[in-house]
Amino acid sequence: RRSQKSCQSRKQATLPHTPHEKETADPTVTAPEGAKARSRSRSRSRSHRELPPCTLLSFPPKFIMSSILAFLGDNAIQVDASEAEASLRSDCPDLLRDGESVGMAFKGRGGKGRDDSFFTTQRILIRDRKGLTGKKTKYQSVPYRAVKSFSTETAGTMDADVELKVSASGIGSFKMDFVPEVDALAIKRFLSER
């Protein structure tokens, strides 16, 4: 009997859960601590359901996966050439020659990395930051007159990156990887015009 009375008193003393019950609830009745805690947890879970979905989950799954693969695979993303040129001129003022401008620019690891590639009017310029701090920087310059051959490869299903392979005298061959959204034919046209 005693447990039945305590259960009934708990039922009567619970806090209201809907707006309609708030109006009819007796303000003189107080709820035991357990009922208050249950009510708070219910209201938290109810308010949690009303929150907007996580912004990461609002992106399409393909975008999330391609961003992860671009970062892990060190695939470069195309960035604004004029902003990249301004950044390059401020970081290393004497690197670009007079009359030399950046036509295409790329940033490594899907835009999150430290390495950059620039296709200027006179050469391919690769900036490779070394070490943990990135203070040590290697600049590799490949003049277009030294380029023997190049090839581009578009993205596929299993190999989801755009590749540029360049063979140059004095350097040998090297490969650059880009995210699938980069236009491989635009890179090929740019290099063919040089």
mmCIF file of C-alpha atoms in Angstrom:
data_model
loop_
_atom_site.group_PDB
_atom_site.id
_atom_site.type_symbol
_atom_site.label_atom_id
_atom_site.label_comp_id
_atom_site.label_asym_id
_atom_site.label_seq_id
_atom_site.Cartn_x
_atom_site.Cartn_y
_atom_site.Cartn_z
ATOM 1 C CA ARG A 1 0.000 0.000 0.000
ATOM 2 C CA ARG A 2 2.723 2.362 0.871
ATOM 3 C CA SER A 3 4.389 1.968 -2.538
ATOM 4 C CA GLN A 4 1.033 2.476 -4.288
ATOM 5 C CA LYS A 5 0.500 5.764 -2.421
ATOM 6 C CA SER A 6 3.984 7.020 -3.277
ATOM 7 C CA CYS A 7 3.448 6.117 -6.949
ATOM 8 C CA GLN A 8 0.117 7.927 -6.994
ATOM 9 C CA SER A 9 1.595 11.000 -5.332
ATOM 10 C CA ARG A 10 4.419 11.002 -7.870
ATOM 11 C CA LYS A 11 1.923 10.822 -10.719
ATOM 12 C CA GLN A 12 0.001 13.741 -9.300
ATOM 13 C CA ALA A 13 3.105 15.774 -8.602
ATOM 14 C CA THR A 14 4.806 15.454 -11.992
ATOM 15 C CA LEU A 15 5.471 18.636 -13.866
ATOM 16 C CA PRO A 16 3.385 19.421 -16.931
ATOM 17 C CA HIS A 17 4.826 18.478 -20.345
ATOM 18 C CA THR A 18 2.561 20.220 -22.827
ATOM 19 C CA PRO A 19 1.518 23.877 -23.041
ATOM 20 C CA HIS A 20 -2.098 22.902 -22.266
ATOM 21 C CA GLU A 21 -1.071 21.131 -19.056
ATOM 22 C CA LYS A 22 0.892 24.182 -17.919
ATOM 23 C CA GLU A 23 -2.289 26.197 -17.748
ATOM 24 C CA THR A 24 -4.172 23.585 -15.691
ATOM 25 C CA ALA A 25 -1.341 22.524 -13.368
ATOM 26 C CA ASP A 26 -1.736 23.231 -9.675
ATOM 27 C CA PRO A 27 1.124 25.573 -8.656
ATOM 28 C CA THR A 28 0.945 24.464 -5.011
ATOM 29 C CA VAL A 29 1.879 20.865 -5.835
ATOM 30 C CA THR A 30 5.628 20.259 -5.883
ATOM 31 C CA ALA A 31 7.302 17.356 -7.584
ATOM 32 C CA PRO A 32 9.882 15.104 -5.966
ATOM 33 C CA GLU A 33 13.465 15.413 -7.232
ATOM 34 C CA GLY A 34 13.235 12.244 -9.366
ATOM 35 C CA ALA A 35 10.194 13.551 -11.225
ATOM 36 C CA LYS A 36 11.913 16.897 -11.819
ATOM 37 C CA ALA A 37 14.962 15.149 -13.243
ATOM 38 C CA ARG A 38 12.800 12.993 -15.528
ATOM 39 C CA SER A 39 10.934 16.070 -16.683
ATOM 40 C CA ARG A 40 14.182 17.916 -17.405
ATOM 41 C CA SER A 41 15.566 14.986 -19.378
ATOM 42 C CA ARG A 42 12.331 14.779 -21.392
ATOM 43 C CA SER A 43 12.399 18.492 -22.126
ATOM 44 C CA ARG A 44 16.080 18.281 -23.101
ATOM 45 C CA SER A 45 15.423 15.400 -25.457
ATOM 46 C CA ARG A 46 12.428 17.227 -26.897
ATOM 47 C CA SER A 47 14.424 20.428 -27.417
ATOM 48 C CA HIS A 48 17.319 18.381 -28.835
ATOM 49 C CA ARG A 49 14.999 17.032 -31.522
ATOM 50 C CA GLU A 50 14.057 20.572 -32.509
ATOM 51 C CA LEU A 51 17.656 21.616 -33.238
ATOM 52 C CA PRO A 52 18.690 21.969 -36.881
ATOM 53 C CA PRO A 53 20.672 19.065 -38.309
ATOM 54 C CA CYS A 54 24.454 19.090 -38.054
ATOM 55 C CA THR A 55 26.027 21.192 -40.794
ATOM 56 C CA LEU A 56 28.462 18.417 -41.712
ATOM 57 C CA LEU A 57 25.569 16.047 -42.316
ATOM 58 C CA SER A 58 23.732 18.613 -44.420
ATOM 59 C CA PHE A 59 26.395 18.262 -47.128
ATOM 60 C CA PRO A 60 25.890 15.471 -49.649
ATOM 61 C CA PRO A 61 27.801 12.295 -48.714
ATOM 62 C CA LYS A 62 29.740 12.455 -51.999
ATOM 63 C CA PHE A 63 31.079 15.931 -51.079
ATOM 64 C CA ILE A 64 32.209 14.757 -47.636
ATOM 65 C CA MET A 65 33.928 11.675 -49.030
ATOM 66 C CA SER A 66 35.654 13.592 -51.839
ATOM 67 C CA SER A 67 36.916 16.192 -49.325
ATOM 68 C CA ILE A 68 38.390 13.466 -47.129
ATOM 69 C CA LEU A 69 39.991 11.715 -50.109
ATOM 70 C CA ALA A 70 41.383 15.029 -51.405
ATOM 71 C CA PHE A 71 43.015 15.722 -48.044
ATOM 72 C CA LEU A 72 44.422 12.221 -47.560
ATOM 73 C CA GLY A 73 45.504 11.828 -51.182
ATOM 74 C CA ASP A 74 47.119 15.286 -51.306
ATOM 75 C CA ASN A 75 44.929 16.273 -54.258
ATOM 76 C CA ALA A 76 45.133 19.973 -55.061
ATOM 77 C CA ILE A 77 42.135 22.239 -55.507
ATOM 78 C CA GLN A 78 42.067 25.194 -57.881
ATOM 79 C CA VAL A 79 42.168 28.609 -56.192
ATOM 80 C CA ASP A 80 41.856 32.152 -57.498
ATOM 81 C CA ALA A 81 44.972 32.977 -59.540
ATOM 82 C CA SER A 82 45.078 36.701 -58.702
ATOM 83 C CA GLU A 83 44.825 36.056 -54.937
ATOM 84 C CA ALA A 84 47.503 33.367 -55.188
ATOM 85 C CA GLU A 85 49.777 35.733 -57.115
ATOM 86 C CA ALA A 86 49.322 38.453 -54.478
ATOM 87 C CA SER A 87 50.127 35.941 -51.725
ATOM 88 C CA LEU A 88 53.182 34.707 -53.615
ATOM 89 C CA ARG A 89 54.480 38.246 -54.215
ATOM 90 C CA SER A 90 54.040 39.159 -50.531
ATOM 91 C CA ASP A 91 55.707 35.947 -49.239
ATOM 92 C CA CYS A 92 58.643 36.039 -51.641
ATOM 93 C CA PRO A 93 58.798 39.350 -53.565
ATOM 94 C CA ASP A 94 61.719 38.442 -55.866
ATOM 95 C CA LEU A 95 60.416 35.041 -56.964
ATOM 96 C CA LEU A 96 58.291 36.154 -59.918
ATOM 97 C CA ARG A 97 60.064 37.969 -62.755
ATOM 98 C CA ASP A 98 58.992 41.267 -64.284
ATOM 99 C CA GLY A 99 56.027 40.665 -66.568
ATOM 100 C CA GLU A 100 55.407 37.188 -65.129
ATOM 101 C CA SER A 101 51.899 36.525 -63.854
ATOM 102 C CA VAL A 102 50.055 33.519 -62.459
ATOM 103 C CA GLY A 103 47.549 31.979 -64.874
ATOM 104 C CA MET A 104 46.385 29.012 -62.777
ATOM 105 C CA ALA A 105 46.959 28.258 -59.091
ATOM 106 C CA PHE A 106 46.317 25.193 -56.942
ATOM 107 C CA LYS A 107 46.451 24.498 -53.199
ATOM 108 C CA GLY A 108 47.326 21.042 -51.874
ATOM 109 C CA ARG A 109 45.282 18.659 -49.704
ATOM 110 C CA GLY A 110 41.943 19.845 -51.030
ATOM 111 C CA GLY A 111 42.673 23.464 -50.108
ATOM 112 C CA LYS A 112 43.711 22.624 -46.527
ATOM 113 C CA GLY A 113 47.387 21.911 -47.169
ATOM 114 C CA ARG A 114 50.534 24.022 -47.112
ATOM 115 C CA ASP A 115 51.853 23.248 -50.603
ATOM 116 C CA ASP A 116 50.981 25.272 -53.700
ATOM 117 C CA SER A 117 51.400 24.906 -57.450
ATOM 118 C CA PHE A 118 51.389 27.827 -59.856
ATOM 119 C CA PHE A 119 51.222 27.826 -63.633
ATOM 120 C CA THR A 120 52.676 31.202 -64.569
ATOM 121 C CA THR A 121 53.154 32.746 -67.987
ATOM 122 C CA GLN A 122 56.782 31.471 -68.039
ATOM 123 C CA ARG A 123 56.996 28.328 -65.893
ATOM 124 C CA ILE A 124 55.453 25.781 -63.556
ATOM 125 C CA LEU A 125 56.301 26.776 -60.001
ATOM 126 C CA ILE A 126 55.835 24.368 -57.084
ATOM 127 C CA ARG A 127 56.092 25.594 -53.495
ATOM 128 C CA ASP A 128 56.679 22.724 -51.060
ATOM 129 C CA ARG A 129 56.733 23.633 -47.367
ATOM 130 C CA LYS A 130 58.856 21.290 -45.266
ATOM 131 C CA GLY A 131 58.910 20.264 -41.616
ATOM 132 C CA LEU A 132 56.364 20.648 -38.857
ATOM 133 C CA THR A 133 56.376 24.430 -38.819
ATOM 134 C CA GLY A 134 56.553 24.946 -42.588
ATOM 135 C CA LYS A 135 59.292 27.576 -42.288
ATOM 136 C CA LYS A 136 61.604 25.650 -44.587
ATOM 137 C CA THR A 137 60.274 25.958 -48.140
ATOM 138 C CA LYS A 138 61.415 24.314 -51.365
ATOM 139 C CA TYR A 139 60.631 26.109 -54.638
ATOM 140 C CA GLN A 140 60.822 24.005 -57.790
ATOM 141 C CA SER A 141 60.780 25.920 -61.064
ATOM 142 C CA VAL A 142 60.153 24.185 -64.386
ATOM 143 C CA PRO A 143 60.446 26.562 -67.372
ATOM 144 C CA TYR A 144 58.073 25.713 -70.212
ATOM 145 C CA ARG A 145 61.005 25.516 -72.663
ATOM 146 C CA ALA A 146 62.362 22.576 -70.583
ATOM 147 C CA VAL A 147 59.091 20.609 -70.746
ATOM 148 C CA LYS A 148 59.498 17.699 -73.180
ATOM 149 C CA SER A 149 56.033 16.225 -72.795
ATOM 150 C CA PHE A 150 52.996 16.233 -70.556
ATOM 151 C CA SER A 151 49.804 14.248 -70.232
ATOM 152 C CA THR A 152 46.568 14.688 -68.336
ATOM 153 C CA GLU A 153 44.291 12.009 -66.978
ATOM 154 C CA THR A 154 40.705 12.696 -65.986
ATOM 155 C CA ALA A 155 39.054 11.286 -62.873
ATOM 156 C CA GLY A 156 37.446 7.867 -62.992
ATOM 157 C CA THR A 157 35.315 5.745 -60.702
ATOM 158 C CA MET A 158 38.083 3.943 -58.841
ATOM 159 C CA ASP A 159 40.837 6.537 -59.368
ATOM 160 C CA ALA A 160 38.986 9.693 -58.369
ATOM 161 C CA ASP A 161 41.625 12.324 -59.066
ATOM 162 C CA VAL A 162 42.849 14.301 -62.060
ATOM 163 C CA GLU A 163 46.524 13.708 -62.834
ATOM 164 C CA LEU A 164 49.078 15.785 -64.690
ATOM 165 C CA LYS A 165 52.323 14.048 -65.653
ATOM 166 C CA VAL A 166 55.167 16.262 -66.832
ATOM 167 C CA SER A 167 58.511 15.217 -68.264
ATOM 168 C CA ALA A 168 61.155 17.951 -68.290
ATOM 169 C CA SER A 169 64.830 17.963 -69.221
ATOM 170 C CA GLY A 170 67.171 18.316 -66.265
ATOM 171 C CA ILE A 171 64.436 17.384 -63.772
ATOM 172 C CA GLY A 172 62.956 14.157 -65.051
ATOM 173 C CA SER A 173 59.281 13.403 -64.711
ATOM 174 C CA PHE A 174 56.897 14.347 -61.937
ATOM 175 C CA LYS A 175 53.199 13.996 -61.277
ATOM 176 C CA MET A 176 50.627 16.379 -59.822
ATOM 177 C CA ASP A 177 47.238 15.233 -58.468
ATOM 178 C CA PHE A 178 44.089 17.372 -58.425
ATOM 179 C CA VAL A 179 40.553 16.956 -57.103
ATOM 180 C CA PRO A 180 38.015 15.605 -59.652
ATOM 181 C CA GLU A 181 36.360 19.036 -60.025
ATOM 182 C CA VAL A 182 39.490 20.489 -61.679
ATOM 183 C CA ASP A 183 39.169 20.705 -65.471
ATOM 184 C CA ALA A 184 41.997 18.561 -66.879
ATOM 185 C CA LEU A 185 41.435 19.880 -70.390
ATOM 186 C CA ALA A 186 41.820 23.486 -69.192
ATOM 187 C CA ILE A 187 45.231 22.576 -67.748
ATOM 188 C CA LYS A 188 46.153 20.877 -71.023
ATOM 189 C CA ARG A 189 45.052 23.929 -73.048
ATOM 190 C CA PHE A 190 47.009 26.266 -70.757
ATOM 191 C CA LEU A 191 50.200 24.218 -71.121
ATOM 192 C CA SER A 192 49.741 23.801 -74.892
ATOM 193 C CA GLU A 193 49.622 27.573 -75.367
ATOM 194 C CA ARG A 194 53.022 28.015 -73.722
#
